[in-house]
Amino acid sequence: MLTIEDLAKYPFLNKATSYIAQFGLTLDDFSSGEFNKIIDRALMKLKYAIEGKILRIDSSELDIEILSHALALALAYGMKNAWIVRRFANIEQKKCYELMKAEESKKLIEIAKDGFGWNLELADINGYDFSMPLNQFLQIAPKFQSQSWKLVNFMVSNGKVYIKKEKIARLLSEAVKIKILKKMEEEEVKRMKIPEELAIKLKDIKKLIRSRREIMEEREVPKEGAIPPCISAIMKDVKEGKPVSHMARFTVTAFLLNIGMSVEEIFNFFKNIADFDENKALYQIRHIAGMIGSKTKYIPPKCEVLKSSGLCINQDKYCEKVKHPLQYYKIRRKGL
Amino acid sequence: MNIIFQAFKRYYSNINPSDLHIIELEKREIALIPFKEERMIRHISFKDLTSLKNYLENNVPLHLYYSSAYYGNPQAEDMNAKCWEGADLIFDVDADHIPTDCKNLHDKWFCLNCNEYGFGVPPEDCPKCKQRKIDVTTWICEKCLDIAKEEVLKLIDEYLVPDFGINSKDIEICFSGHRGYHIHIQLEDFRKLSGDGRREIADYVRGIGIDLRAHGLRLINGIVFGPDIRDPGWRGRIARAFYEYISKSSIEELEKILGKKAELIISKREKILDSMMMNGTKWFIPKGIGIKKISKIVEVAIKRNLCNIDERVTIDIKRLIRYPNSLHGKTGLKVCRLSYSNLNKFDPLKDAVVFKSGSIKIYVKEVPKIRMEDYELGPIKNEVLEVPESLAIYLICKGAAEMGK
């Protein structure tokens, strides 16, 4: 049985949504000043999320805990600021992961069922704790880059994937994060507006977001020592004016954009290339940056794809640990 | 090509619309390559089988395809406006992707730049002039087809049924009309899978990225622990492959992996096999052979368990794939739909033949040794002869023959 405390711990549950619905509150109701306690708690949740800290559940007032979560999320969406929603989603993921790891197995089964319709079953074989249907496992697991999350490294039998408890917690908490992020794209959520009286209370939060973002987004200079060998090899060819395949150009452009180089910088970099066409190059770089065309900001292909297109060369010991060139960069940059 | 057009037109005029049945036709994009031009006609859709049949009769296709995807608006030209709702899970097994010895006898490549040529699997660039202008002529051969069939059976018997839990009744197999098979899984469960999810499935059957430790192979206190041969999934597959390799391999094969230490395995072979059979996870491995060497043996041993599929087809959630019961424009053979139980006795060079009326006089340019139905031909060059219709159509489709004068 899922208790009220469970709903406070896991407010993404469908049961939590229907629990909240019975109060019949809308955003406008929070303008009246009757619900200051809930508002304060919601603001606190946002503040913690911005700072990247987990706020522990206050079990003394569960209703306030549940309602303030919903309000905090609504405010995050209402601010029309994807950054704060991402921060919130990330911290929810972390919080749920910690809580779920400590949860009883039977409880996890209920959470998975109610939250995402997943059919977890208890299993006790070869060190695995649960099994779950293959198609449900594959909704989330491919998002993880590490080799230990590849399907081929799980025991799969009769349409079920066998999985340890810690990994179930990781999978579920990631699903929580994705649920929060996906909701941002819903029309209803896009239309959401924060009433004046509430917006005033967000002043401090907005200030906090600005200062945080400035610190985090100060443009980083690409660290050359952290660039993976495949990218370095293409860059070397470009510098030497050698012809480079379309796929290689795409890879290097998407990579450099993603580690913070500007369109102009990349444009200048490509000037060396033999068949350089100024207009075409600028168009393509801006396309990959998501400024024009499909408006998707591209990321470079995974290692696997690079391997099959013959672009994966000069592998080093870090390559073994990663599945994506950007992951390589992230790991090595830390060490520099 | 007029004779081919007439034959294909006859086929599509006489086809029973119900033979064109596919699941949720109205949600699929239909595409075809017409006779007159190379360009593909795309983004068409049909509400029912009769209108599709009428269309094909009036617009005879050289090749006919449908989308593995289900769309809200299959006729929309912009991919985003098509409203993707899901896609069948598809595996493509093609002799083109499986190295076979016989390719040296029947597959020929030549360089469009310098006219250099050779046999077997084509090089990426010409060994003589280094240009990447290689043209390839491939031929259907029984051996290649048999190997492709074995590969399909492996995929189904070792992966789709036991591991993925797919009932063999829910597996649709199509002979591609050329050198391979397409396996369609149309179950609701798999329709919504993302490209990334499908990549995991493709990697699973291809054995890409296996971490043996994750499957229980490890050294604890000097004792080797491995998966149990009775385990399901990759665990058991690894154990069984290792078991089989140890029991069957010669000292020469083992020496390639272990060097001088191969002798240790050979002398203790029975003991190793017994330990795996009796103890399950506690493997007896002779002292001096470490976990790295065992991993190497496993890597070699599992090679024959891996499925040779074209992973791009599986990963693509918007693939156009050959239409069942359509004709393949490079062979004139029918894209035959098969059930699992029919696969074993299916002979593509007989059962996929549609044109069986009389014989036709043709001029053959160059052909290796081939068979169609019970008729064998070649290798021959520059000859005029009379052959059964099916073979004539096949050779003309291939561009290896013309109508004889």
XYZ file of C-alpha atoms in Angstrom:
741
model
C 0.000 0.000 0.000
C 1.222 3.452 -0.886
C 0.855 5.731 2.135
C 0.491 9.519 2.321
C 4.130 9.614 3.294
C 5.000 7.757 0.092
C 3.131 10.389 -1.882
C 5.205 13.076 -0.173
C 8.398 11.210 -0.931
C 7.424 10.422 -4.524
C 5.169 13.214 -5.716
C 5.461 12.024 -9.321
C 3.148 9.111 -8.508
C -0.228 9.140 -10.216
C -1.739 8.563 -6.841
C -0.139 11.789 -5.651
C -1.680 13.629 -8.585
C -5.148 12.406 -7.722
C -4.511 13.126 -4.040
C -3.656 16.717 -4.919
C -6.640 16.984 -7.236
C -9.053 16.417 -4.356
C -7.998 19.766 -2.870
C -9.214 21.411 -6.061
C -6.600 24.167 -5.880
C -5.425 26.212 -8.837
C -2.461 28.564 -9.101
C -4.811 31.520 -8.594
C -5.839 30.212 -5.176
C -2.316 30.849 -3.968
C -2.674 34.591 -4.530
C -4.961 34.973 -1.543
C -2.359 34.701 1.172
C -4.120 31.780 2.884
C -1.484 29.327 1.833
C 1.704 31.098 2.828
C 3.103 28.003 4.467
C 2.798 26.040 1.249
C 4.200 28.920 -0.780
C 7.202 29.302 1.516
C 7.938 25.595 1.322
C 7.628 25.665 -2.470
C 10.043 28.587 -2.690
C 12.439 26.721 -0.442
C 12.244 23.719 -2.779
C 13.060 25.915 -5.753
C 15.944 27.518 -3.900
C 17.420 24.156 -3.038
C 17.026 22.958 -6.598
C 18.834 26.033 -7.922
C 21.657 25.431 -5.484
C 21.750 21.746 -6.362
C 20.941 20.553 -2.857
C 18.495 17.876 -1.751
C 15.786 19.117 0.612
C 14.794 16.418 3.066
C 11.109 15.514 3.415
C 9.386 17.116 6.372
C 7.174 14.275 7.550
C 5.415 16.355 10.204
C 3.186 18.076 7.671
C 2.703 15.746 4.775
C -0.047 17.669 3.013
C 2.097 20.760 2.912
C 4.964 18.680 1.604
C 2.844 17.240 -1.203
C 1.117 20.465 -2.188
C 4.295 22.536 -2.045
C 6.009 20.154 -4.414
C 3.221 20.567 -6.952
C 3.342 24.333 -6.506
C 7.119 24.495 -6.853
C 6.930 22.537 -10.073
C 4.104 24.712 -11.394
C 6.152 27.819 -10.621
C 9.186 26.358 -12.352
C 7.118 25.674 -15.480
C 5.335 29.014 -15.190
C 8.596 30.935 -15.174
C 9.122 29.712 -18.750
C 12.704 29.044 -17.921
C 13.956 25.645 -19.041
C 17.058 25.974 -16.897
C 15.181 25.964 -13.597
C 13.006 23.046 -14.733
C 16.142 21.071 -15.567
C 17.670 21.894 -12.184
C 14.484 20.818 -10.479
C 14.319 17.599 -12.482
C 17.933 16.800 -11.689
C 17.550 17.276 -7.977
C 14.319 15.243 -7.954
C 16.192 12.453 -9.689
C 18.922 12.514 -7.068
C 16.460 12.661 -4.208
C 14.333 9.788 -5.524
C 17.405 7.679 -6.196
C 18.585 8.004 -2.601
C 15.133 7.293 -1.190
C 14.412 4.370 -3.505
C 17.672 2.600 -2.787
C 16.586 2.376 0.836
C 13.041 1.317 0.008
C 11.671 -2.171 0.518
C 11.467 -4.215 -2.663
C 7.709 -4.592 -2.451
C 7.334 -0.847 -2.180
C 9.460 -0.315 -5.266
C 7.165 -2.621 -7.209
C 4.186 -0.460 -6.232
C 6.018 2.756 -7.053
C 7.043 1.486 -10.479
C 3.513 0.340 -11.249
C 1.762 3.493 -10.117
C 4.324 5.945 -11.438
C 5.140 4.473 -14.823
C 3.012 1.380 -15.365
C 6.072 -0.836 -15.132
C 5.545 -4.448 -14.169
C 8.366 -5.238 -11.784
C 8.481 -8.668 -10.243
C 10.594 -10.024 -7.434
C 13.343 -12.341 -8.557
C 16.088 -14.074 -6.725
C 18.526 -15.473 -9.211
C 22.217 -14.882 -9.884
C 22.224 -11.886 -7.572
C 19.366 -10.090 -9.309
C 16.488 -8.717 -7.228
C 13.837 -7.954 -9.851
C 12.707 -8.689 -13.334
C 10.889 -6.300 -15.638
C 9.536 -6.470 -19.210
C 12.137 -5.830 -21.883
C 10.210 -3.043 -23.619
C 9.758 -1.138 -20.362
C 13.430 -1.503 -19.502
C 14.358 -0.106 -22.901
C 12.337 3.066 -22.371
C 14.996 4.471 -20.075
C 18.127 2.283 -19.927
C 19.580 3.355 -23.317
C 19.865 6.900 -21.963
C 22.718 5.832 -19.733
C 26.056 5.905 -21.450
C 28.002 3.385 -19.404
C 28.690 -0.121 -20.637
C 27.136 -1.619 -17.539
C 23.750 -0.373 -18.772
C 23.888 -2.108 -22.115
C 21.146 -4.674 -22.562
C 23.766 -7.234 -23.560
C 25.169 -7.055 -20.019
C 21.925 -8.016 -18.316
C 20.382 -11.409 -17.938
C 17.475 -11.428 -20.384
C 15.086 -14.341 -20.428
C 11.617 -14.848 -21.836
C 11.033 -11.160 -22.459
C 12.220 -10.075 -19.049
C 15.325 -8.239 -17.954
C 16.802 -9.190 -14.591
C 18.078 -6.288 -12.605
C 19.504 -5.372 -9.215
C 17.735 -3.109 -6.787
C 20.254 -0.302 -7.027
C 19.812 -0.202 -10.778
C 16.021 -0.211 -10.460
C 16.350 2.863 -8.245
C 18.522 4.498 -10.889
C 16.108 3.580 -13.670
C 13.042 4.795 -11.792
C 14.662 8.030 -10.703
C 15.730 8.742 -14.272
C 12.148 8.148 -15.365
C 11.104 10.742 -12.782
C 13.480 13.254 -14.276
C 12.288 12.591 -17.808
C 8.663 12.879 -16.739
C 9.318 16.345 -15.315
C 11.203 17.467 -18.413
C 8.674 16.053 -20.861
C 5.820 17.837 -19.194
C 7.459 21.099 -20.146
C 6.470 20.409 -23.764
C 2.759 19.944 -23.033
C 0.530 22.674 -24.421
C -1.335 23.090 -21.158
C 1.898 23.608 -19.269
C 3.207 26.007 -21.896
C 0.096 28.150 -21.437
C 0.449 28.245 -17.656
C 0.686 31.738 -16.169
C 1.792 32.756 -12.709
C -0.616 35.237 -11.050
C 0.830 38.670 -10.185
C 0.778 38.174 -6.401
C 2.776 34.984 -6.689
C 5.160 36.380 -9.282
C 6.217 39.067 -6.782
C 7.284 36.356 -4.382
C 9.531 34.874 -7.054
C 11.747 37.947 -7.169
C 14.419 36.454 -4.946
C 14.293 33.164 -6.800
C 14.805 34.901 -10.117
C 17.751 36.810 -8.718
C 19.241 33.594 -7.438
C 18.805 31.942 -10.834
C 20.596 34.814 -12.546
C 23.587 34.723 -10.257
C 23.804 30.921 -10.422
C 23.581 30.838 -14.175
C 26.267 33.444 -14.528
C 28.671 31.358 -12.523
C 27.809 28.200 -14.393
C 27.637 29.553 -17.864
C 30.776 31.625 -17.871
C 32.029 30.475 -21.179
C 34.577 27.796 -20.791
C 37.644 27.753 -22.983
C 37.906 24.321 -24.590
C 40.665 22.382 -22.907
C 42.756 20.906 -25.613
C 44.219 18.096 -23.560
C 40.726 16.788 -22.930
C 39.728 16.412 -26.562
C 39.318 12.736 -27.534
C 41.722 11.233 -30.089
C 39.061 10.788 -32.777
C 38.216 14.504 -32.726
C 41.898 15.510 -32.523
C 42.626 13.411 -35.599
C 39.939 15.137 -37.651
C 41.062 18.543 -36.364
C 44.591 17.750 -37.394
C 43.454 16.859 -40.915
C 41.476 20.084 -41.121
C 44.446 22.133 -39.928
C 46.617 20.505 -42.536
C 44.070 21.316 -45.213
C 43.318 17.684 -45.984
C 39.910 16.748 -47.379
C 37.593 15.588 -44.618
C 34.414 13.559 -45.050
C 31.015 15.050 -44.403
C 30.519 12.816 -41.386
C 33.875 13.932 -39.936
C 32.987 17.590 -40.383
C 29.656 17.080 -38.735
C 31.268 15.232 -35.826
C 33.904 17.841 -35.152
C 31.465 20.742 -35.516
C 28.899 19.239 -33.197
C 31.648 18.398 -30.711
C 33.160 21.875 -30.640
C 29.754 23.519 -30.365
C 28.903 21.320 -27.431
C 32.045 22.125 -25.498
C 31.318 25.803 -25.837
C 33.020 27.082 -28.989
C 31.090 29.708 -30.908
C 29.880 29.447 -34.494
C 32.397 32.100 -35.492
C 35.321 30.294 -33.913
C 34.403 27.062 -35.656
C 33.924 28.870 -38.938
C 37.434 30.306 -38.692
C 38.783 26.917 -37.829
C 37.356 25.363 -40.982
C 38.746 28.074 -43.218
C 41.805 25.932 -43.791
C 39.901 23.178 -45.436
C 40.623 22.576 -49.117
C 37.125 22.741 -50.535
C 35.984 25.471 -48.176
C 32.791 27.202 -49.252
C 32.129 30.183 -47.011
C 28.349 30.339 -47.368
C 27.812 26.641 -47.170
C 30.060 26.242 -44.139
C 28.369 28.994 -42.186
C 24.959 27.570 -43.035
C 25.974 24.095 -41.935
C 27.559 25.170 -38.670
C 24.521 27.241 -37.779
C 22.303 24.328 -38.713
C 24.189 21.981 -36.399
C 24.053 24.620 -33.668
C 20.255 24.546 -33.976
C 19.990 28.201 -35.020
C 18.290 27.385 -38.305
C 16.514 24.482 -39.976
C 15.071 21.888 -37.654
C 16.179 23.946 -34.615
C 17.692 20.892 -33.055
C 21.060 21.388 -31.468
C 23.010 18.358 -32.549
C 25.474 16.347 -30.537
C 28.303 14.375 -32.121
C 27.684 10.676 -32.870
C 28.355 8.035 -30.240
C 31.607 6.072 -30.225
C 29.788 3.105 -31.725
C 28.669 5.097 -34.724
C 32.133 6.630 -35.102
C 33.587 3.149 -35.023
C 31.352 1.931 -37.797
C 32.182 4.954 -39.929
C 35.908 4.453 -39.438
C 36.412 7.702 -37.540
C 37.362 6.064 -34.249
C 41.159 6.032 -34.231
C 44.100 6.201 -31.829
C 42.036 4.916 -28.930
C 43.552 5.484 -25.513
C 42.800 4.126 -22.050
C 40.065 6.712 -21.413
C 38.216 5.570 -24.512
C 37.523 2.217 -22.884
C 35.513 3.952 -20.184
C 33.244 5.985 -22.409
C 30.635 5.539 -25.068
C 30.557 9.085 -26.317
C 33.254 11.647 -27.258
C 31.593 14.317 -25.088
C 31.727 11.958 -22.143
C 35.442 11.567 -22.784
C 35.851 15.328 -22.723
C 33.887 15.642 -19.495
C 35.991 13.045 -17.707
C 39.346 14.331 -18.874
C 38.537 18.002 -18.348
C 38.050 17.325 -14.664
C 41.580 16.003 -14.399
C 43.175 19.013 -16.071
C 13.297 -4.025 -70.161
C 9.951 -4.180 -71.964
C 9.563 -7.871 -71.294
C 10.122 -7.284 -67.593
C 7.573 -4.497 -67.519
C 5.010 -6.705 -69.242
C 5.681 -9.566 -66.850
C 5.457 -7.359 -63.756
C 2.294 -5.724 -65.073
C 0.760 -9.133 -65.584
C 1.683 -10.064 -62.029
C 0.173 -6.981 -60.419
C -2.946 -7.178 -62.613
C -3.625 -10.727 -61.551
C -2.717 -10.390 -57.909
C -5.464 -10.966 -55.404
C -5.760 -7.803 -53.255
C -5.767 -9.928 -50.098
C -2.216 -11.019 -50.956
C -1.215 -7.408 -50.409
C -2.424 -7.484 -46.825
C -0.210 -5.782 -44.251
C -1.087 -4.795 -40.704
C -2.640 -1.298 -40.592
C -2.132 -0.466 -44.249
C -3.776 2.928 -43.823
C -1.042 4.040 -41.403
C 1.862 3.048 -43.621
C 3.789 5.078 -46.118
C 4.008 3.262 -49.449
C 6.930 3.919 -51.772
C 8.012 2.529 -55.092
C 10.613 2.744 -57.784
C 8.839 2.883 -61.149
C 10.125 1.387 -64.382
C 10.736 4.602 -66.247
C 12.928 6.472 -63.829
C 15.323 5.647 -61.018
C 13.731 8.167 -58.683
C 11.680 6.797 -55.828
C 8.056 7.821 -55.516
C 7.296 8.278 -51.833
C 4.679 9.471 -49.368
C 1.691 7.676 -50.799
C -0.899 5.870 -48.707
C -3.962 3.749 -49.252
C -7.135 3.227 -47.300
C -7.744 -0.311 -48.551
C -6.207 -3.161 -50.466
C -8.283 -2.734 -53.608
C -7.175 0.855 -54.149
C -3.567 -0.214 -53.614
C -3.966 -3.020 -56.130
C -5.541 -0.687 -58.700
C -2.730 1.792 -58.209
C -0.061 -0.872 -58.741
C -1.764 -2.107 -61.851
C -1.594 1.383 -63.356
C 1.788 2.324 -61.920
C 3.702 -0.907 -62.167
C 6.579 -0.836 -59.665
C 10.030 -2.253 -60.284
C 10.476 -2.226 -56.512
C 7.759 -1.758 -53.912
C 8.202 -0.754 -50.268
C 6.212 0.147 -47.180
C 7.220 1.886 -43.984
C 8.057 -0.127 -40.911
C 6.510 2.862 -39.137
C 2.876 3.593 -38.399
C 1.986 7.223 -39.073
C -0.982 9.449 -38.339
C -0.408 11.106 -41.741
C 1.556 8.643 -43.843
C 1.168 10.760 -46.976
C 2.729 13.897 -45.447
C 5.981 14.814 -47.169
C 7.609 16.467 -44.208
C 8.807 13.703 -41.861
C 7.771 15.734 -38.811
C 4.254 16.164 -40.129
C 3.871 12.416 -40.652
C 3.100 11.957 -36.917
C 5.088 8.849 -36.076
C 3.074 6.510 -33.879
C 5.363 3.504 -33.689
C 7.223 1.022 -35.834
C 7.627 -2.715 -36.269
C 10.847 -4.215 -34.998
C 12.790 -5.462 -37.989
C 15.887 -7.568 -38.487
C 17.624 -7.775 -41.832
C 19.719 -10.826 -42.540
C 21.473 -10.574 -45.864
C 24.150 -12.706 -47.461
C 25.821 -9.432 -48.465
C 26.819 -8.978 -44.834
C 27.966 -12.516 -44.217
C 31.363 -13.506 -45.578
C 31.095 -16.764 -47.550
C 33.721 -18.578 -49.593
C 31.439 -18.982 -52.581
C 31.365 -15.215 -53.103
C 34.733 -15.653 -54.823
C 32.949 -17.738 -57.427
C 29.925 -15.599 -58.140
C 30.415 -12.018 -56.955
C 32.407 -9.719 -59.146
C 33.469 -6.119 -58.667
C 35.032 -3.755 -61.071
C 36.415 -0.260 -61.003
C 34.468 2.241 -63.070
C 37.576 4.392 -63.252
C 40.343 2.039 -64.422
C 38.456 -1.162 -65.295
C 40.348 -3.220 -62.717
C 38.198 -6.086 -61.454
C 38.170 -8.942 -58.991
C 35.975 -11.513 -57.249
C 34.446 -11.917 -53.818
C 33.780 -9.187 -51.254
C 34.512 -5.861 -52.985
C 37.322 -3.603 -51.709
C 36.410 -0.121 -50.444
C 38.647 1.571 -52.951
C 40.284 0.236 -56.089
C 43.609 -1.491 -55.298
C 45.005 -0.165 -58.562
C 43.877 3.447 -58.959
C 42.673 4.027 -55.349
C 39.415 5.572 -56.554
C 36.193 4.756 -54.759
C 34.223 3.963 -57.864
C 33.608 0.267 -57.386
C 30.638 -1.356 -59.054
C 29.467 -4.751 -57.847
C 27.572 -7.584 -59.487
C 26.273 -10.086 -56.977
C 24.479 -13.331 -57.685
C 22.069 -15.419 -55.755
C 23.549 -18.757 -54.837
C 22.204 -21.634 -52.843
C 25.074 -21.625 -50.416
C 24.646 -17.940 -49.610
C 20.917 -18.403 -49.213
C 21.405 -21.395 -46.924
C 23.801 -19.452 -44.752
C 21.349 -16.556 -44.548
C 18.632 -19.008 -43.563
C 20.799 -20.505 -40.832
C 21.418 -17.013 -39.557
C 17.671 -16.374 -39.408
C 17.093 -19.582 -37.498
C 19.857 -18.673 -35.065
C 18.306 -15.255 -34.490
C 14.901 -16.767 -33.809
C 15.866 -19.901 -31.903
C 18.614 -18.426 -29.769
C 17.442 -14.856 -29.215
C 13.941 -13.841 -30.223
C 12.139 -16.783 -28.655
C 14.110 -17.706 -25.512
C 15.536 -14.316 -24.541
C 13.025 -11.786 -25.843
C 10.058 -14.049 -25.151
C 8.563 -13.602 -28.614
C 6.245 -16.408 -29.662
C 7.339 -17.928 -32.967
C 3.749 -17.409 -34.190
C 4.323 -13.649 -33.896
C 7.405 -13.694 -36.086
C 6.888 -12.904 -39.749
C 9.717 -13.850 -42.057
C 10.019 -12.472 -45.563
C 12.380 -13.700 -48.215
C 13.730 -10.426 -49.603
C 13.552 -11.551 -53.203
C 17.313 -11.422 -53.490
C 19.931 -12.645 -51.016
C 18.327 -12.403 -47.620
C 15.437 -12.370 -45.222
C 13.576 -9.727 -43.266
C 12.185 -10.632 -39.868
C 9.221 -8.514 -38.789
C 7.970 -8.322 -35.207
C 4.694 -6.457 -35.202
C 3.778 -6.825 -31.549
C 2.385 -3.796 -29.752
C 5.079 -4.159 -27.048
C 7.900 -3.206 -29.368
C 6.210 -0.568 -31.499
C 7.060 2.420 -29.341
C 10.729 1.567 -28.912
C 13.076 4.443 -29.672
C 16.016 4.152 -32.042
C 18.285 3.913 -29.004
C 16.217 1.080 -27.571
C 16.396 -0.739 -30.889
C 20.146 -0.249 -30.987
C 20.360 -2.096 -27.676
C 18.402 -4.970 -29.190
C 20.633 -5.021 -32.276
C 23.762 -4.928 -30.096
C 22.350 -7.711 -27.955
C 22.005 -10.151 -30.834
C 25.331 -9.035 -32.312
C 27.059 -9.420 -28.941
C 28.439 -5.881 -29.031
C 29.825 -4.466 -25.799
C 29.697 -7.604 -23.671
C 31.287 -7.233 -20.262
C 32.096 -10.748 -19.082
C 32.301 -9.619 -15.460
C 28.668 -8.543 -15.626
C 27.870 -12.143 -16.552
C 29.641 -13.567 -13.578
C 33.115 -14.312 -14.912
C 35.546 -13.384 -12.165
C 38.446 -14.537 -10.050
C 37.728 -14.901 -6.362
C 40.493 -16.083 -4.093
C 42.300 -17.718 -6.989
C 39.221 -19.617 -8.102
C 37.510 -18.873 -11.404
C 33.798 -18.309 -11.211
C 31.781 -18.146 -14.381
C 28.168 -18.282 -15.498
C 26.309 -21.604 -15.325
C 25.709 -23.421 -18.628
C 22.081 -23.723 -17.545
C 21.637 -19.962 -17.072
C 19.353 -18.130 -19.483
C 20.365 -15.240 -21.716
C 23.923 -14.275 -22.428
C 25.149 -15.852 -19.183
C 24.308 -19.348 -20.285
C 25.304 -18.601 -23.867
C 28.779 -17.573 -22.720
C 29.162 -20.672 -20.573
C 27.909 -23.021 -23.275
C 30.099 -21.428 -25.937
C 33.135 -21.810 -23.699
C 32.180 -25.394 -22.889
C 31.759 -26.284 -26.526
C 34.959 -24.579 -27.541
C 36.968 -26.401 -24.908
C 35.422 -29.729 -25.791
C 35.931 -29.411 -29.544
C 38.912 -27.220 -30.280
C 42.216 -28.643 -31.384
C 45.539 -27.823 -29.764
C 46.408 -25.669 -32.787
C 43.312 -23.542 -32.333
C 43.991 -23.122 -28.639
C 47.630 -22.278 -29.287
C 46.527 -19.290 -31.309
C 44.967 -17.885 -28.159
C 47.069 -19.343 -25.361
C 50.449 -20.098 -26.882
C 52.308 -22.787 -24.992
C 49.651 -22.934 -22.293
C 47.220 -24.590 -24.692
C 48.675 -27.899 -23.550
C 47.339 -27.243 -20.035
C 43.781 -27.056 -21.343
C 44.117 -30.138 -23.514
C 45.487 -32.274 -20.673
C 42.789 -31.148 -18.231
C 39.973 -30.931 -20.742
C 37.724 -33.513 -19.075
C 38.164 -31.970 -15.659
C 37.244 -28.506 -16.911
C 34.139 -29.768 -18.682
C 33.103 -31.863 -15.684
C 33.430 -28.904 -13.352
C 31.173 -26.794 -15.565
C 28.630 -29.571 -15.839
C 28.639 -30.492 -12.159
C 29.488 -27.345 -10.212
C 27.767 -24.744 -12.333
C 29.489 -21.489 -11.517
C 32.724 -22.810 -10.021
C 34.853 -23.580 -13.051
C 37.965 -25.662 -12.787
C 40.691 -23.847 -14.684
C 44.283 -25.149 -14.637
C 46.772 -23.008 -12.709
C 48.690 -20.703 -14.990
C 45.711 -19.669 -17.077
C 44.389 -16.368 -15.860
C 41.093 -14.614 -16.259
C 42.398 -12.604 -19.223
C 43.149 -15.733 -21.204
C 39.761 -17.188 -20.361
C 38.134 -13.998 -21.550
C 40.038 -14.328 -24.800
C 38.819 -17.885 -25.286
C 35.263 -16.760 -24.591
C 35.562 -13.962 -27.124
C 36.598 -16.435 -29.799
C 34.089 -19.052 -28.681
C 31.021 -16.814 -28.822
C 31.730 -15.676 -32.378
C 29.535 -18.369 -33.840
C 26.673 -17.372 -31.565
C 26.555 -13.807 -32.851
C 23.915 -12.807 -35.348
C 25.052 -11.203 -38.545
C 22.330 -8.641 -39.061
C 22.437 -5.277 -40.761
C 21.957 -3.240 -37.603
C 20.994 -0.069 -39.481
C 17.698 -1.638 -40.468
C 16.841 -2.556 -36.881
C 17.766 0.844 -35.478
C 15.916 2.904 -38.082
C 12.399 3.697 -36.843
C 11.296 5.046 -40.227
C 12.619 2.389 -42.560
C 11.134 1.597 -45.920
C 11.120 -2.150 -46.346
C 10.137 -4.472 -49.192
C 6.447 -5.116 -49.520
C 5.460 -8.754 -48.914
C 4.330 -10.483 -52.103
C 5.783 -7.732 -54.281
C 8.452 -8.504 -56.880
C 12.136 -7.735 -56.516
C 13.205 -5.682 -59.513
C 16.696 -7.122 -59.595
C 15.570 -10.749 -59.757
C 11.893 -10.987 -60.638
C 11.477 -13.186 -57.590
C 8.620 -12.768 -55.169
C 9.122 -11.306 -51.701
C 7.656 -14.378 -50.023
C 6.031 -14.227 -46.638
C 6.921 -17.255 -44.526
C 5.944 -18.583 -41.180
C 8.569 -19.949 -38.839
C 7.469 -23.515 -39.511
C 7.710 -23.027 -43.287
C 11.188 -21.560 -43.275
C 13.119 -24.796 -43.136
C 11.724 -26.308 -46.284
C 11.534 -23.014 -48.191
C 13.634 -23.041 -51.359
C 13.812 -19.456 -52.669
C 14.988 -20.555 -56.094
C 11.806 -22.606 -56.480
C 9.199 -21.242 -54.138
C 9.767 -17.551 -54.950
C 9.517 -18.084 -58.699
C 6.400 -16.550 -60.249
C 7.029 -16.523 -63.982
C 6.679 -20.045 -65.237
C 5.231 -19.859 -68.710
C 7.386 -21.455 -71.348
C 10.855 -20.510 -72.430
C 12.494 -17.431 -73.873
C 15.429 -16.917 -76.180
C 18.037 -14.635 -74.674
C 21.517 -13.348 -75.358
C 23.668 -13.864 -72.255
C 26.581 -11.469 -71.720
C 28.315 -13.076 -68.757
C 27.036 -15.329 -66.008
C 28.727 -17.503 -63.358
C 27.288 -20.890 -62.508
C 23.696 -20.364 -61.372
C 20.477 -22.280 -60.806
C 16.836 -21.294 -61.119
C 14.243 -23.915 -60.274
C 15.755 -27.122 -61.664
C 17.591 -25.425 -64.491
C 21.322 -24.922 -64.201
C 23.403 -22.580 -66.301
C 26.943 -21.283 -66.640
C 29.507 -20.166 -66.373
C 29.006 -18.832 -69.888
C 29.773 -15.704 -71.886
C 28.291 -14.145 -75.039
C 25.844 -16.889 -75.966
C 22.336 -16.991 -77.355
C 20.152 -19.668 -75.844
C 16.635 -20.557 -74.863
C 15.915 -20.739 -71.119
C 12.836 -21.005 -68.862
C 10.972 -17.716 -68.381
C 11.973 -17.392 -64.721
C 15.658 -17.557 -65.558
C 15.312 -15.216 -68.539
C 13.606 -12.625 -66.360
C 16.171 -13.019 -63.638
C 19.085 -12.516 -66.032
C 17.505 -9.544 -67.781
C 16.667 -7.938 -64.405
C 20.303 -8.394 -63.453
C 21.402 -6.744 -66.658
C 23.359 -9.867 -67.593
C 21.213 -10.737 -70.593
C 19.049 -9.213 -73.302
C 16.255 -10.551 -75.422
C 17.779 -12.845 -78.039
C 17.367 -12.035 -81.710
